[in-house]
mmCIF file of C-alpha atoms in Angstrom:
data_model
loop_
_atom_site.group_PDB
_atom_site.id
_atom_site.type_symbol
_atom_site.label_atom_id
_atom_site.label_comp_id
_atom_site.label_asym_id
_atom_site.label_seq_id
_atom_site.Cartn_x
_atom_site.Cartn_y
_atom_site.Cartn_z
ATOM 1 C CA ASP A 1 54.274 -38.851 -76.717
ATOM 2 C CA SER A 2 54.336 -37.010 -73.426
ATOM 3 C CA SER A 3 56.221 -38.480 -70.508
ATOM 4 C CA GLU A 4 53.222 -38.281 -68.187
ATOM 5 C CA VAL A 5 49.583 -38.411 -69.168
ATOM 6 C CA LEU A 6 46.726 -37.254 -66.954
ATOM 7 C CA PHE A 7 43.434 -37.881 -68.689
ATOM 8 C CA GLY A 8 40.030 -36.380 -68.127
ATOM 9 C CA ARG A 9 38.454 -33.040 -67.476
ATOM 10 C CA ARG A 10 39.228 -30.743 -64.605
ATOM 11 C CA SER A 11 36.621 -32.406 -62.385
ATOM 12 C CA ARG A 12 38.779 -35.514 -62.454
ATOM 13 C CA GLU A 13 41.409 -33.588 -60.537
ATOM 14 C CA SER A 14 39.056 -31.650 -58.277
ATOM 15 C CA VAL A 15 38.830 -32.275 -54.568
ATOM 16 C CA CYS A 16 35.876 -34.618 -54.318
ATOM 17 C CA PRO A 17 34.837 -36.789 -51.379
ATOM 18 C CA ALA A 18 32.848 -39.152 -53.595
ATOM 19 C CA ALA A 19 32.058 -39.612 -57.268
ATOM 20 C CA GLY A 20 33.404 -36.281 -58.429
ATOM 21 C CA ARG A 21 30.941 -34.063 -56.568
ATOM 22 C CA ARG A 22 31.905 -31.269 -54.192
ATOM 23 C CA ALA A 23 30.533 -31.594 -50.689
ATOM 24 C CA ASN A 24 28.569 -28.824 -49.023
ATOM 25 C CA MET A 25 30.563 -27.866 -45.955
ATOM 26 C CA SER A 26 29.647 -25.517 -43.176
ATOM 27 C CA GLU A 27 32.070 -23.340 -41.231
ATOM 28 C CA GLY A 28 34.018 -25.512 -38.836
ATOM 29 C CA ALA A 29 34.280 -28.257 -41.429
ATOM 30 C CA PRO A 30 38.061 -27.954 -42.048
ATOM 31 C CA ALA A 31 38.794 -30.752 -39.554
ATOM 32 C CA ALA A 32 36.278 -33.029 -41.239
ATOM 33 C CA LYS A 33 37.732 -32.074 -44.615
ATOM 34 C CA ARG A 34 41.235 -33.008 -43.438
ATOM 35 C CA ALA A 35 39.915 -36.342 -42.220
ATOM 36 C CA ARG A 36 38.684 -37.102 -45.730
ATOM 37 C CA ALA A 37 41.856 -35.903 -47.446
ATOM 38 C CA GLY A 38 45.290 -37.506 -47.555
ATOM 39 C CA ARG A 39 47.797 -37.475 -44.733
ATOM 40 C CA ASP A 40 49.105 -34.057 -45.841
ATOM 41 C CA GLY A 41 45.662 -32.539 -46.420
ATOM 42 C CA ASN A 42 45.792 -33.043 -50.183
ATOM 43 C CA PRO A 43 43.739 -35.572 -52.162
ATOM 44 C CA ILE A 44 45.044 -39.131 -52.192
ATOM 45 C CA GLU A 45 46.572 -39.970 -55.582
ATOM 46 C CA VAL A 46 45.920 -43.277 -57.342
ATOM 47 C CA GLY A 47 48.130 -44.099 -60.311
ATOM 48 C CA TYR A 48 47.038 -46.774 -62.751
ATOM 49 C CA TRP A 49 46.233 -47.537 -66.375
ATOM 50 C CA LYS A 50 43.126 -45.965 -67.873
ATOM 51 C CA ILE A 51 41.174 -49.169 -67.269
ATOM 52 C CA LYS A 52 39.378 -50.869 -64.395
ATOM 53 C CA GLY A 53 41.836 -53.721 -63.845
ATOM 54 C CA LEU A 54 43.482 -53.757 -60.435
ATOM 55 C CA GLY A 55 42.745 -50.068 -59.939
ATOM 56 C CA GLN A 56 38.979 -50.273 -59.756
ATOM 57 C CA PRO A 57 38.660 -51.875 -56.294
ATOM 58 C CA ILE A 58 40.916 -49.096 -54.972
ATOM 59 C CA ARG A 59 38.741 -46.418 -56.562
ATOM 60 C CA LEU A 60 35.568 -48.039 -55.250
ATOM 61 C CA LEU A 61 36.981 -48.182 -51.741
ATOM 62 C CA LEU A 62 37.856 -44.483 -51.891
ATOM 63 C CA VAL A 63 34.382 -43.645 -53.183
ATOM 64 C CA TRP A 64 32.673 -45.745 -50.528
ATOM 65 C CA ALA A 65 34.764 -44.241 -47.733
ATOM 66 C CA GLY A 66 34.170 -40.685 -48.979
ATOM 67 C CA LEU A 67 37.897 -39.937 -49.102
ATOM 68 C CA GLU A 68 39.234 -37.203 -51.356
ATOM 69 C CA TRP A 69 41.291 -38.614 -54.215
ATOM 70 C CA LYS A 70 42.430 -38.051 -57.762
ATOM 71 C CA ASP A 71 43.329 -40.361 -60.637
ATOM 72 C CA THR A 72 46.637 -40.271 -62.443
ATOM 73 C CA LEU A 73 45.839 -42.332 -65.511
ATOM 74 C CA TYR A 74 48.367 -43.828 -67.907
ATOM 75 C CA GLU A 75 47.431 -45.032 -71.360
ATOM 76 C CA CYS A 76 48.628 -47.963 -73.459
ATOM 77 C CA VAL A 77 48.359 -46.858 -77.094
ATOM 78 C CA GLN A 78 48.384 -49.150 -80.120
ATOM 79 C CA LYS A 79 50.768 -47.843 -82.794
ATOM 80 C CA ASN A 80 50.394 -48.124 -86.558
ATOM 81 C CA ASP A 81 52.777 -51.084 -86.672
ATOM 82 C CA GLY A 82 50.588 -53.059 -84.251
ATOM 83 C CA THR A 83 52.888 -52.698 -81.237
ATOM 84 C CA TYR A 84 51.878 -50.939 -78.039
ATOM 85 C CA ASP A 85 53.311 -47.765 -76.571
ATOM 86 C CA LYS A 86 53.350 -47.670 -72.763
ATOM 87 C CA SER A 87 55.794 -44.782 -72.497
ATOM 88 C CA SER A 88 53.287 -42.642 -70.571
ATOM 89 C CA TRP A 89 54.074 -44.920 -67.611
ATOM 90 C CA PHE A 90 57.601 -46.153 -68.298
ATOM 91 C CA ASP A 91 58.947 -42.626 -68.838
ATOM 92 C CA VAL A 92 58.043 -41.701 -65.252
ATOM 93 C CA LYS A 93 58.144 -45.103 -63.536
ATOM 94 C CA HIS A 94 61.412 -44.431 -61.705
ATOM 95 C CA LYS A 95 60.838 -40.715 -61.105
ATOM 96 C CA LEU A 96 57.999 -40.849 -58.574
ATOM 97 C CA GLY A 97 59.926 -41.868 -55.471
ATOM 98 C CA LEU A 98 58.310 -45.317 -55.278
ATOM 99 C CA ASP A 99 60.344 -47.977 -53.477
ATOM 100 C CA PHE A 100 59.101 -50.709 -55.807
ATOM 101 C CA PRO A 101 57.751 -48.900 -58.895
ATOM 102 C CA ASN A 102 54.635 -50.562 -60.252
ATOM 103 C CA LEU A 103 50.996 -49.947 -61.102
ATOM 104 C CA PRO A 104 48.793 -49.398 -59.249
ATOM 105 C CA TYR A 105 50.466 -47.010 -56.854
ATOM 106 C CA LEU A 106 49.042 -44.806 -54.115
ATOM 107 C CA ILE A 107 50.449 -41.547 -52.779
ATOM 108 C CA ASP A 108 48.951 -40.486 -49.466
ATOM 109 C CA GLY A 109 50.967 -37.523 -48.262
ATOM 110 C CA ASP A 110 54.498 -38.761 -47.599
ATOM 111 C CA LEU A 111 53.370 -42.385 -47.846
ATOM 112 C CA LYS A 112 54.021 -43.894 -51.280
ATOM 113 C CA ILE A 113 53.108 -47.547 -51.769
ATOM 114 C CA THR A 114 52.609 -50.085 -54.523
ATOM 115 C CA GLN A 115 51.098 -53.589 -54.573
ATOM 116 C CA THR A 116 47.340 -53.843 -54.734
ATOM 117 C CA ASN A 117 46.943 -55.732 -51.467
ATOM 118 C CA ALA A 118 49.027 -53.206 -49.507
ATOM 119 C CA ILE A 119 47.097 -50.280 -50.980
ATOM 120 C CA LEU A 120 43.705 -51.809 -50.253
ATOM 121 C CA GLN A 121 44.745 -52.784 -46.726
ATOM 122 C CA HIS A 122 46.024 -49.285 -45.963
ATOM 123 C CA LEU A 123 42.824 -47.652 -47.192
ATOM 124 C CA ALA A 124 40.580 -50.247 -45.572
ATOM 125 C CA ASP A 125 42.312 -49.747 -42.225
ATOM 126 C CA ARG A 126 41.925 -45.997 -42.521
ATOM 127 C CA ALA A 127 38.264 -46.217 -43.508
ATOM 128 C CA GLY A 128 37.322 -48.910 -40.991
ATOM 129 C CA LEU A 129 36.581 -51.453 -43.742
ATOM 130 C CA SER A 130 39.014 -54.190 -42.705
ATOM 131 C CA GLY A 131 36.598 -56.059 -40.443
ATOM 132 C CA THR A 132 35.931 -55.518 -36.758
ATOM 133 C CA THR A 133 37.227 -58.813 -35.332
ATOM 134 C CA GLU A 134 40.187 -61.104 -35.909
ATOM 135 C CA GLU A 135 37.873 -63.636 -37.575
ATOM 136 C CA GLU A 136 36.391 -61.025 -39.911
ATOM 137 C CA ARG A 137 39.824 -59.771 -40.922
ATOM 138 C CA ALA A 138 41.004 -63.330 -41.569
ATOM 139 C CA LYS A 139 37.977 -64.056 -43.754
ATOM 140 C CA ALA A 140 38.369 -60.766 -45.590
ATOM 141 C CA ASN A 141 41.957 -61.747 -46.417
ATOM 142 C CA MET A 142 40.774 -65.174 -47.536
ATOM 143 C CA LEU A 143 38.256 -63.600 -49.904
ATOM 144 C CA PHE A 144 40.923 -61.280 -51.253
ATOM 145 C CA GLY A 145 43.085 -64.316 -52.059
ATOM 146 C CA LEU A 146 40.142 -66.034 -53.730
ATOM 147 C CA SER A 147 39.453 -62.942 -55.836
ATOM 148 C CA GLY A 148 43.067 -63.010 -56.991
ATOM 149 C CA ASP A 149 42.774 -66.635 -58.099
ATOM 150 C CA VAL A 150 39.613 -65.920 -60.087
ATOM 151 C CA ARG A 151 40.980 -62.681 -61.530
ATOM 152 C CA ARG A 152 44.148 -64.418 -62.800
ATOM 153 C CA ARG A 153 42.092 -67.007 -64.671
ATOM 154 C CA TYR A 154 39.891 -64.260 -66.102
ATOM 155 C CA THR A 155 42.696 -61.936 -67.197
ATOM 156 C CA GLY A 156 44.776 -64.822 -68.515
ATOM 157 C CA ALA A 157 41.988 -65.553 -70.960
ATOM 158 C CA ALA A 158 41.154 -61.890 -71.650
ATOM 159 C CA TYR A 159 44.705 -61.211 -72.877
ATOM 160 C CA SER A 160 45.020 -64.410 -74.882
ATOM 161 C CA PRO A 161 44.672 -64.469 -78.698
ATOM 162 C CA LYS A 162 42.628 -67.620 -78.109
ATOM 163 C CA PHE A 163 40.070 -65.804 -75.958
ATOM 164 C CA ASP A 164 37.091 -66.847 -78.077
ATOM 165 C CA GLU A 165 38.093 -70.511 -77.709
ATOM 166 C CA MET A 166 38.734 -70.117 -73.999
ATOM 167 C CA ARG A 167 35.545 -68.201 -73.239
ATOM 168 C CA PRO A 168 33.171 -71.154 -72.608
ATOM 169 C CA GLY A 169 35.613 -72.828 -70.216
ATOM 170 C CA LEU A 170 36.324 -69.502 -68.520
ATOM 171 C CA VAL A 171 32.627 -68.832 -67.927
ATOM 172 C CA GLU A 172 32.155 -72.352 -66.554
ATOM 173 C CA SER A 173 35.109 -71.928 -64.184
ATOM 174 C CA ILE A 174 33.884 -68.546 -62.953
ATOM 175 C CA GLU A 175 30.343 -69.846 -62.494
ATOM 176 C CA GLN A 176 31.693 -72.614 -60.245
ATOM 177 C CA LYS A 177 33.614 -70.168 -58.054
ATOM 178 C CA LEU A 178 30.671 -67.777 -57.903
ATOM 179 C CA ALA A 179 28.382 -70.628 -56.851
ATOM 180 C CA GLU A 180 30.757 -71.359 -53.958
ATOM 181 C CA LEU A 181 30.815 -67.679 -53.044
ATOM 182 C CA ASP A 182 27.019 -67.544 -53.263
ATOM 183 C CA GLN A 183 26.766 -70.391 -50.767
ATOM 184 C CA PHE A 184 29.296 -68.667 -48.498
ATOM 185 C CA LEU A 185 27.258 -65.436 -48.583
ATOM 186 C CA GLY A 186 23.928 -67.135 -47.955
ATOM 187 C CA SER A 187 21.212 -64.782 -46.758
ATOM 188 C CA ARG A 188 23.642 -62.259 -45.278
ATOM 189 C CA GLU A 189 23.903 -58.742 -46.701
ATOM 190 C CA TYR A 190 27.696 -58.655 -46.591
ATOM 191 C CA LEU A 191 30.418 -61.200 -47.211
ATOM 192 C CA VAL A 192 32.065 -60.685 -43.826
ATOM 193 C CA GLY A 193 30.395 -59.564 -40.605
ATOM 194 C CA GLN A 194 27.574 -57.072 -40.230
ATOM 195 C CA GLY A 195 28.952 -54.270 -42.367
ATOM 196 C CA VAL A 196 30.823 -53.461 -45.560
ATOM 197 C CA THR A 197 34.439 -54.556 -45.819
ATOM 198 C CA VAL A 198 36.983 -54.285 -48.606
ATOM 199 C CA SER A 199 35.975 -57.837 -49.634
ATOM 200 C CA ASP A 200 32.520 -56.644 -50.658
ATOM 201 C CA LEU A 201 33.903 -53.946 -52.937
ATOM 202 C CA LEU A 202 36.451 -56.323 -54.483
ATOM 203 C CA TRP A 203 33.805 -58.865 -55.350
ATOM 204 C CA TYR A 204 31.230 -56.318 -56.469
ATOM 205 C CA ASP A 205 33.738 -55.075 -59.042
ATOM 206 C CA LEU A 206 34.608 -58.575 -60.269
ATOM 207 C CA ILE A 207 30.968 -59.634 -60.534
ATOM 208 C CA ASP A 208 30.180 -56.437 -62.412
ATOM 209 C CA GLN A 209 32.829 -57.341 -65.000
ATOM 210 C CA PHE A 210 31.702 -60.964 -65.180
ATOM 211 C CA LEU A 211 28.199 -59.769 -66.030
ATOM 212 C CA VAL A 212 29.691 -58.126 -69.113
ATOM 213 C CA LEU A 213 31.454 -61.380 -69.968
ATOM 214 C CA ASP A 214 28.152 -63.265 -69.626
ATOM 215 C CA PRO A 215 24.986 -61.406 -68.539
ATOM 216 C CA THR A 216 23.452 -64.710 -67.357
ATOM 217 C CA ILE A 217 26.396 -65.785 -65.206
ATOM 218 C CA LEU A 218 24.431 -65.355 -61.939
ATOM 219 C CA ASP A 219 21.084 -66.635 -63.162
ATOM 220 C CA GLN A 220 21.288 -70.364 -62.483
ATOM 221 C CA ARG A 221 23.224 -70.787 -59.247
ATOM 222 C CA CYS A 222 23.780 -67.406 -57.626
ATOM 223 C CA PRO A 223 20.594 -65.743 -56.347
ATOM 224 C CA ASN A 224 22.379 -64.406 -53.281
ATOM 225 C CA LEU A 225 25.127 -62.790 -55.360
ATOM 226 C CA ARG A 226 22.518 -61.308 -57.684
ATOM 227 C CA ARG A 227 20.997 -59.575 -54.651
ATOM 228 C CA PHE A 228 24.482 -58.649 -53.376
ATOM 229 C CA HIS A 229 25.514 -57.098 -56.688
ATOM 230 C CA SER A 230 22.269 -55.158 -56.979
ATOM 231 C CA ARG A 231 22.679 -53.691 -53.486
ATOM 232 C CA PHE A 232 26.075 -52.197 -54.260
ATOM 233 C CA HIS A 233 25.318 -51.318 -57.874
ATOM 234 C CA ASN A 234 22.321 -49.242 -56.799
ATOM 235 C CA ASP A 235 23.844 -47.676 -53.707
ATOM 236 C CA PRO A 236 23.717 -43.866 -54.077
ATOM 237 C CA LYS A 237 27.500 -43.527 -53.652
ATOM 238 C CA ILE A 238 28.202 -46.071 -56.395
ATOM 239 C CA VAL A 239 25.485 -44.691 -58.667
ATOM 240 C CA ALA A 240 26.926 -41.169 -58.355
ATOM 241 C CA TYR A 241 30.382 -42.501 -59.206
ATOM 242 C CA ARG A 242 29.140 -44.542 -62.157
ATOM 243 C CA GLU A 243 27.336 -41.508 -63.541
ATOM 244 C CA SER A 244 30.322 -39.185 -63.100
ATOM 245 C CA ASP A 245 33.009 -38.423 -65.674
ATOM 246 C CA ARG A 246 35.528 -40.147 -63.408
ATOM 247 C CA PHE A 247 34.074 -43.582 -64.053
ATOM 248 C CA ILE A 248 36.102 -45.829 -66.387
ATOM 249 C CA THR A 249 34.274 -48.456 -68.434
ATOM 250 C CA GLN A 250 37.178 -50.271 -70.138
ATOM 251 C CA MET A 251 37.964 -53.379 -68.112
ATOM 252 C CA ASN A 252 41.254 -54.617 -69.553
ATOM 253 C CA ASN A 253 44.101 -52.883 -71.342
ATOM 254 C CA THR A 254 44.404 -52.018 -75.012
ATOM 255 C CA GLN A 255 46.230 -55.205 -75.987
ATOM 256 C CA ALA A 256 43.539 -57.437 -74.460
ATOM 257 C CA PHE A 257 41.152 -59.457 -76.630
ATOM 258 C CA PHE A 258 38.312 -58.891 -74.157
ATOM 259 C CA LYS A 259 38.219 -55.276 -73.044
#
């Protein structure tokens, strides 16, 4: 096994403002290009497992903001004896200059950070997706906390050998939380304020995964979230990303019972 694994074709590492496509730039565009790149002019690097997991909201935020970025993807491999090899990450975990080594991580020039919340907040602040008022920022943080609660219940079941037994109760629990979120959203286009915030991208990703868990999960009690999901799912930036070779379909890691 190699000590570091970067997966994907060359386009995965190319300088792309959104969804793996090169932008057409006129002369005089270098300043605009720098604004889309990392702090040192190079693409922002996102390190995470080769799954959606906690990395997908980060990727979606980068795509939405049109920032230049690249994936460094680590793979958990099942061995012949049934155990799992995570050496692609653990062999380099303490060699990257991270203060608190963990996945996901983000390298933006000389800034190296871990912890999903810190990464999302940094990128949201840079892209203007944190909310425009104190109230909006507070609500965006509240919705981030709520997403964490729901995600923990979901992943706890997904990685359990008893997933099939837990599935009905999991779906019921998620439906209840989504119904509350649907009521919170109401007729608005966005969860917070008059424009997109990081909260929208977080919840779009979760809902997209929950629709794989149960394609009818929005049908009975969540008409507003159905409309919300459709808006983001069909946005040209998201469509281009979903259709690119950068898009990852596996939701949970190799050892999960619901992937």
